[in-house]
Short mmCIF file of C-alpha atoms in Angstrom, two decimals:
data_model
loop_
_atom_site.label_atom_id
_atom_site.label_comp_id
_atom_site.label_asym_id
_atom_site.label_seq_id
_atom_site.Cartn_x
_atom_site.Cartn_y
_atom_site.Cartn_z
CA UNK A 1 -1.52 -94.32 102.02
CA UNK A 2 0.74 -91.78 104.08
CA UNK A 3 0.40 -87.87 104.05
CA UNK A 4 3.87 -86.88 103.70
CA UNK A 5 5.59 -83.33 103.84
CA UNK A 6 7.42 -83.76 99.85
CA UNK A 7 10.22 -81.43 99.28
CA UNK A 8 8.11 -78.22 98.36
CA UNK A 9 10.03 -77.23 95.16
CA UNK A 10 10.25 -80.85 93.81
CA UNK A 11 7.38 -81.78 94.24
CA UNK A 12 5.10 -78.28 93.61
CA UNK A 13 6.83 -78.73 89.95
CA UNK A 14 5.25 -82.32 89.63
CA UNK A 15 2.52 -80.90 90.40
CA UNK A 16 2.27 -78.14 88.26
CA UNK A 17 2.98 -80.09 85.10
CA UNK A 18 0.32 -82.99 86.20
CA UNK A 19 -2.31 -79.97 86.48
CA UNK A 20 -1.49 -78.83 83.04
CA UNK A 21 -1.38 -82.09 81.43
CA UNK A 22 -4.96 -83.20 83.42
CA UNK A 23 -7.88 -82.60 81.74
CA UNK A 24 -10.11 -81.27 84.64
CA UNK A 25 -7.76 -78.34 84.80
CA UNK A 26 -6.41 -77.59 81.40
CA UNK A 27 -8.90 -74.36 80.92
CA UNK A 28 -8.11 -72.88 84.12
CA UNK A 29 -6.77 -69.35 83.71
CA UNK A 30 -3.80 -68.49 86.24
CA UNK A 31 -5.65 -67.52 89.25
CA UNK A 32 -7.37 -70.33 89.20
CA UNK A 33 -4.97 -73.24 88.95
CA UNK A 34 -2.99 -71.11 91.78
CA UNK A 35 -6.56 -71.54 94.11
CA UNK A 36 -6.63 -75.10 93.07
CA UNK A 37 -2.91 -76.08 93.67
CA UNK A 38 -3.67 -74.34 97.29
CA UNK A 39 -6.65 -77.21 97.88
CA UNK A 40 -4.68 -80.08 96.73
CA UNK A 41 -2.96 -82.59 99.40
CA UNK A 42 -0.14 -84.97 98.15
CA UNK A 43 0.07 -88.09 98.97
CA UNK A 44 2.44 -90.93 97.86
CA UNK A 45 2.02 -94.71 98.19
CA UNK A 46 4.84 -96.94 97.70
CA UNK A 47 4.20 -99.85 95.08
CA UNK A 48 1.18 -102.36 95.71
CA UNK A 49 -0.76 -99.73 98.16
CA UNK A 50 -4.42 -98.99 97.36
CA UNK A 51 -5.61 -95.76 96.97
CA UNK A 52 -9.06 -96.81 97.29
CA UNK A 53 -11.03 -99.83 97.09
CA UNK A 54 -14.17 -100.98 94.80
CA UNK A 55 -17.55 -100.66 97.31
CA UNK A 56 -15.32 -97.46 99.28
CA UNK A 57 -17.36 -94.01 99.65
CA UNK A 58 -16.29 -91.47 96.93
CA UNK A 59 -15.02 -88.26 99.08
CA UNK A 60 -12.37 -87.14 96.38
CA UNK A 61 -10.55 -86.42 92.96
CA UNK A 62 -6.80 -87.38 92.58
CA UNK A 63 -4.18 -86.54 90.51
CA UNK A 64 -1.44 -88.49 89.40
CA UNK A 65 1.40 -86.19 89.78
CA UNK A 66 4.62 -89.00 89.07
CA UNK A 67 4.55 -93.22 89.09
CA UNK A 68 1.66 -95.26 87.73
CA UNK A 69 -1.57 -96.60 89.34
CA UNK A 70 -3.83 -99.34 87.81
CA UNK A 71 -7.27 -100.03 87.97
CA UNK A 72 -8.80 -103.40 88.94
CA UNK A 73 -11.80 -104.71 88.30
CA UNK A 74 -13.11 -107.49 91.14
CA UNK A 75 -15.71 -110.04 89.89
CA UNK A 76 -16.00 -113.96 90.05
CA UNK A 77 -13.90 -114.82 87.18
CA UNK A 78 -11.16 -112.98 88.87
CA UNK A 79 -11.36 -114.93 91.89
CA UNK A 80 -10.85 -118.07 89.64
CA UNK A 81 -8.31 -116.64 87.61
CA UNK A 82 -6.03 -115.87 90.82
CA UNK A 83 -7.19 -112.11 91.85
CA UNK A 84 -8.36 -109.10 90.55
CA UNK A 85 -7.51 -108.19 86.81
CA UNK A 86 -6.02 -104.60 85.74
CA UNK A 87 -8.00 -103.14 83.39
CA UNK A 88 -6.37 -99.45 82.72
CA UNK A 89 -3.21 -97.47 83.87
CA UNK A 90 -3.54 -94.08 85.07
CA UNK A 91 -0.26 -92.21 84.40
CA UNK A 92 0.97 -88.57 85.30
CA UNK A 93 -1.15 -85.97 84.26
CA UNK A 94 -4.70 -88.15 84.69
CA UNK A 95 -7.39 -88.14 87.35
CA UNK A 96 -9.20 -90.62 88.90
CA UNK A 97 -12.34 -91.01 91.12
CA UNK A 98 -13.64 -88.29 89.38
CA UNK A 99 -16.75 -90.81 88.13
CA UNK A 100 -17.78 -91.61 91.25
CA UNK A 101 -17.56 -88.26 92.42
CA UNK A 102 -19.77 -86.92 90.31
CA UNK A 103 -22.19 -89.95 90.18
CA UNK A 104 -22.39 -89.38 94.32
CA UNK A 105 -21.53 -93.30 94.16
CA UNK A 106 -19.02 -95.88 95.71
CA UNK A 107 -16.17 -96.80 93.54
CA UNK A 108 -17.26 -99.22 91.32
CA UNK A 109 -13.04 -100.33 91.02
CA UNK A 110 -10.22 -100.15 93.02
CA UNK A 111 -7.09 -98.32 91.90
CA UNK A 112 -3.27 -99.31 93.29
CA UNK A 113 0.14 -97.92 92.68
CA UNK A 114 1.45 -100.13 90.43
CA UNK A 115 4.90 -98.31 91.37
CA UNK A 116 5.89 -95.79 94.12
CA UNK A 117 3.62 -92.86 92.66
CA UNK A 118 2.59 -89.13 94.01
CA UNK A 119 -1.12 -88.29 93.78
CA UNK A 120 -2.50 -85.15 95.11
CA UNK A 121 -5.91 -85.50 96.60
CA UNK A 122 -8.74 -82.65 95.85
CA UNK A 123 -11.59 -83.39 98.60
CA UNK A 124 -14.99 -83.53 97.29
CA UNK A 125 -15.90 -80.39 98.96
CA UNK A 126 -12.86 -78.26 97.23
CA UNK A 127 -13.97 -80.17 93.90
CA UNK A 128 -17.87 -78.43 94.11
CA UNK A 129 -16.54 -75.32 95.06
CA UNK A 130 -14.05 -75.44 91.92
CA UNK A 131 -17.13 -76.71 89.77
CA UNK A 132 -18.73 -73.83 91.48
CA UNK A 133 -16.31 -71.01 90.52
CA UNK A 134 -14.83 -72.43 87.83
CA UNK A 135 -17.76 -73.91 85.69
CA UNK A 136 -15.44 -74.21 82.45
CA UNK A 137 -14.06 -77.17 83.99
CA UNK A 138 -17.17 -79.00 83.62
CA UNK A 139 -17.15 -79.81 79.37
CA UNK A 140 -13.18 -81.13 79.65
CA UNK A 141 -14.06 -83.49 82.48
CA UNK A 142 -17.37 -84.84 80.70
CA UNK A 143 -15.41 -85.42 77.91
CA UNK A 144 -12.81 -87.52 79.68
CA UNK A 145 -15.52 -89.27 81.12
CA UNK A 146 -17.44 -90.03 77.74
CA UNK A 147 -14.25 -90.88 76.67
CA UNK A 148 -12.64 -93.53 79.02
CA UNK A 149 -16.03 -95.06 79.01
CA UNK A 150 -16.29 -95.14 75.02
CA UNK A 151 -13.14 -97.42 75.19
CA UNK A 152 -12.35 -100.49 76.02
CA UNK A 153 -10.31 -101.90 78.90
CA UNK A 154 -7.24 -102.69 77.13
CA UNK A 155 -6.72 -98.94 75.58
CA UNK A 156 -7.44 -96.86 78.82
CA UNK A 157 -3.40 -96.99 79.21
#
């Protein structure tokens, strides 16, 4: 994972459309997705690098901004099966490690970039005080929760 310095334009307008397209943000008025574009930190990982890994501490939210990262679940089978299996693809526009944020849990999967992918990174403490301020935020995000856990593995692309 590498902090990197983007080209500001370029990459504040990948940005802006992943915010409007994510759920946790989508009933932000103005202001507010301005304060929470200020709190955000991109990141990009070239193909194959994890963002996190099943059993790591929860200490943020990310959004996918551009590229692709999968999900991988880790259990015996796997092992016997040649490595961990991808179970969902989280594409521009979605957020992930938001579960584990708000269950105050480790990651219960780890997530790669399938392909060279920008993610911006809101740190847990930014993510309370948008809960905080912004309490409208709440109802979208427990919906996408309910919802990528009503479905199975296979549809959460």
């Amino acid at each position: 994972m590498t902090l990197v310095e983007p080209s500001e334009d370029s990459a504040r307008l990948r940005l802006r459309r992943a915010l409007q397209r994510a759920p946790l943000f989508a009933d932000l008025n103005s202001p507010g997705m301005t304060a929470i574009e200020r709190q955000l930190t991109p990141l990009v990982l070239p193909g194959g690098a994890p963002l996190f890994r099943q059993g790591d501490p929860s200490d943020a939210v990310y959004v996918v901004a551009s590229g692709c990262l999968g999900v991988f679940r880790h259990d015996e089978d796997d092992a016997a099966e040649g490595g961990p299996a991808l179970i969902a693809e989280i594409t521009p526009g979605n957020i992930v490690g938001e579960m584990a944020l708000l269950s105050h849990s480790p990651h219960t999967r780890s997530v790669a970039a399938l392909r060279d992918s920008e993610v911006w990174r809101l740190t847990k403490e930014s993510f309370n005080a948008l809960t905080g301020h912004h309490p409208e935020v709440l109802p979208a995000l427990m919906r996408n929760v309910a919802v990528r856990n009503a479905m199975g593995p296979s549809k959460r692309r």
